[in-house]
Amino acid sequence: MEDSVAITRIEQLSPFPFDLVKAETEKYPNADLVWCQEEHKNQGYYDYVKPRMRTTIDRAKPVWYAGREPAAAPATGNKNTHLLELKRFLDTAFNLDAFKDHV
């Protein structure tokens, strides 16, 4: 999927690197922006990063989320459930049409 997916890693979240994120998003003006994290939605940085990324792009488009659903515990405690969550997360992250109908 090298011709369809670009992955950018943000190493430092605070202070937020607005200039670097802006430079990366300008390389791919037609791309969907998706924040991917292995942590559950309520345990990672999505809620911190989303408004900052939207500020960077002048709120021109949404910043989607691909990751685990919110949960009280950081781990499921069950290997099969963990693997199912991981598969669902990766399938969403690399599905080019995952957010097409959500606009």
mmCIF file of C-alpha atoms in Angstrom:
data_model
loop_
_atom_site.group_PDB
_atom_site.id
_atom_site.type_symbol
_atom_site.label_atom_id
_atom_site.label_comp_id
_atom_site.label_asym_id
_atom_site.label_seq_id
_atom_site.Cartn_x
_atom_site.Cartn_y
_atom_site.Cartn_z
ATOM 1 C CA MET A 1 0.000 0.000 0.000
ATOM 2 C CA GLU A 2 3.009 2.282 -0.328
ATOM 3 C CA ASP A 3 1.356 4.225 -3.143
ATOM 4 C CA SER A 4 -1.895 4.712 -1.173
ATOM 5 C CA VAL A 5 -0.939 5.165 2.483
ATOM 6 C CA ALA A 6 1.517 7.585 4.080
ATOM 7 C CA ILE A 7 2.454 7.078 7.709
ATOM 8 C CA THR A 8 3.795 9.943 9.761
ATOM 9 C CA ARG A 9 4.919 9.488 13.317
ATOM 10 C CA ILE A 10 4.696 12.337 15.811
ATOM 11 C CA GLU A 11 7.542 11.883 18.263
ATOM 12 C CA GLN A 12 6.833 14.807 20.558
ATOM 13 C CA LEU A 13 3.300 15.796 21.488
ATOM 14 C CA SER A 14 4.035 18.673 23.827
ATOM 15 C CA PRO A 15 4.742 21.292 22.812
ATOM 16 C CA PHE A 16 2.749 20.243 19.785
ATOM 17 C CA PRO A 17 4.793 20.456 16.550
ATOM 18 C CA PHE A 18 2.288 22.516 14.541
ATOM 19 C CA ASP A 19 4.855 23.470 11.901
ATOM 20 C CA LEU A 20 6.007 19.899 11.294
ATOM 21 C CA VAL A 21 2.460 18.516 11.136
ATOM 22 C CA LYS A 22 1.475 21.284 8.721
ATOM 23 C CA ALA A 23 4.441 20.456 6.471
ATOM 24 C CA GLU A 24 3.472 16.770 6.411
ATOM 25 C CA THR A 25 -0.215 17.398 5.717
ATOM 26 C CA GLU A 26 0.673 19.743 2.859
ATOM 27 C CA LYS A 27 2.545 16.888 1.149
ATOM 28 C CA TYR A 28 -0.764 14.970 0.871
ATOM 29 C CA PRO A 29 -3.526 17.554 0.313
ATOM 30 C CA ASN A 30 -6.152 14.988 -0.750
ATOM 31 C CA ALA A 31 -5.447 12.489 1.999
ATOM 32 C CA ASP A 32 -7.745 11.522 4.843
ATOM 33 C CA LEU A 33 -6.130 12.251 8.192
ATOM 34 C CA VAL A 34 -6.375 9.336 10.592
ATOM 35 C CA TRP A 35 -4.924 9.251 14.099
ATOM 36 C CA CYS A 36 -3.920 5.652 14.844
ATOM 37 C CA GLN A 37 -3.126 4.378 18.307
ATOM 38 C CA GLU A 38 -3.032 0.957 19.865
ATOM 39 C CA GLU A 39 -4.287 2.282 23.203
ATOM 40 C CA HIS A 40 -7.997 2.477 23.887
ATOM 41 C CA LYS A 41 -9.590 5.708 22.712
ATOM 42 C CA ASN A 42 -9.955 7.061 26.246
ATOM 43 C CA GLN A 43 -6.387 6.096 27.228
ATOM 44 C CA GLY A 44 -4.346 7.528 24.367
ATOM 45 C CA TYR A 45 -3.739 10.996 22.941
ATOM 46 C CA TYR A 46 -6.490 11.275 20.327
ATOM 47 C CA ASP A 47 -8.518 13.832 22.283
ATOM 48 C CA TYR A 48 -5.368 15.917 22.803
ATOM 49 C CA VAL A 49 -4.079 15.678 19.230
ATOM 50 C CA LYS A 50 -7.317 16.007 17.252
ATOM 51 C CA PRO A 51 -8.018 19.726 17.909
ATOM 52 C CA ARG A 52 -4.362 20.597 17.378
ATOM 53 C CA MET A 53 -4.227 18.781 14.059
ATOM 54 C CA ARG A 54 -7.470 20.450 12.976
ATOM 55 C CA THR A 55 -5.988 23.832 13.877
ATOM 56 C CA THR A 56 -2.962 22.981 11.752
ATOM 57 C CA ILE A 57 -5.139 22.334 8.689
ATOM 58 C CA ASP A 58 -7.493 25.287 9.366
ATOM 59 C CA ARG A 59 -10.291 22.840 10.151
ATOM 60 C CA ALA A 60 -10.502 21.936 6.452
ATOM 61 C CA LYS A 61 -11.329 18.283 7.096
ATOM 62 C CA PRO A 62 -11.871 15.849 9.962
ATOM 63 C CA VAL A 63 -9.213 13.896 11.798
ATOM 64 C CA TRP A 64 -10.499 10.327 12.037
ATOM 65 C CA TYR A 65 -9.687 7.806 14.752
ATOM 66 C CA ALA A 66 -8.459 4.259 14.217
ATOM 67 C CA GLY A 67 -7.802 2.321 17.381
ATOM 68 C CA ARG A 68 -9.434 0.418 20.169
ATOM 69 C CA GLU A 69 -12.798 1.463 21.525
ATOM 70 C CA PRO A 70 -12.955 3.118 24.978
ATOM 71 C CA ALA A 71 -12.472 0.721 27.891
ATOM 72 C CA ALA A 72 -11.980 0.861 31.647
ATOM 73 C CA ALA A 73 -8.914 -1.383 31.616
ATOM 74 C CA PRO A 74 -5.805 -1.050 29.427
ATOM 75 C CA ALA A 75 -5.902 -4.758 28.554
ATOM 76 C CA THR A 76 -8.732 -7.172 27.833
ATOM 77 C CA GLY A 77 -7.233 -9.963 29.906
ATOM 78 C CA ASN A 78 -8.017 -12.408 27.108
ATOM 79 C CA LYS A 79 -5.611 -13.146 24.277
ATOM 80 C CA ASN A 80 -8.324 -13.916 21.710
ATOM 81 C CA THR A 81 -10.179 -10.689 22.488
ATOM 82 C CA HIS A 82 -6.916 -8.755 22.293
ATOM 83 C CA LEU A 83 -6.094 -10.241 18.886
ATOM 84 C CA LEU A 84 -9.616 -9.495 17.630
ATOM 85 C CA GLU A 85 -9.291 -5.845 18.775
ATOM 86 C CA LEU A 86 -5.879 -5.607 17.131
ATOM 87 C CA LYS A 87 -7.197 -7.031 13.848
ATOM 88 C CA ARG A 88 -10.162 -4.647 13.878
ATOM 89 C CA PHE A 89 -7.826 -1.699 14.562
ATOM 90 C CA LEU A 90 -5.439 -2.570 11.722
ATOM 91 C CA ASP A 91 -8.274 -3.334 9.296
ATOM 92 C CA THR A 92 -9.746 0.116 9.978
ATOM 93 C CA ALA A 93 -6.404 1.897 9.807
ATOM 94 C CA PHE A 94 -5.535 0.477 6.379
ATOM 95 C CA ASN A 95 -9.014 0.438 4.825
ATOM 96 C CA LEU A 96 -8.968 3.283 2.311
ATOM 97 C CA ASP A 97 -12.768 3.503 2.356
ATOM 98 C CA ALA A 98 -13.231 3.264 6.131
ATOM 99 C CA PHE A 99 -14.294 6.907 6.552
ATOM 100 C CA LYS A 100 -15.673 7.627 3.098
ATOM 101 C CA ASP A 101 -19.344 7.720 4.198
ATOM 102 C CA HIS A 102 -18.745 9.534 7.510
ATOM 103 C CA VAL A 103 -18.351 13.071 6.197
#
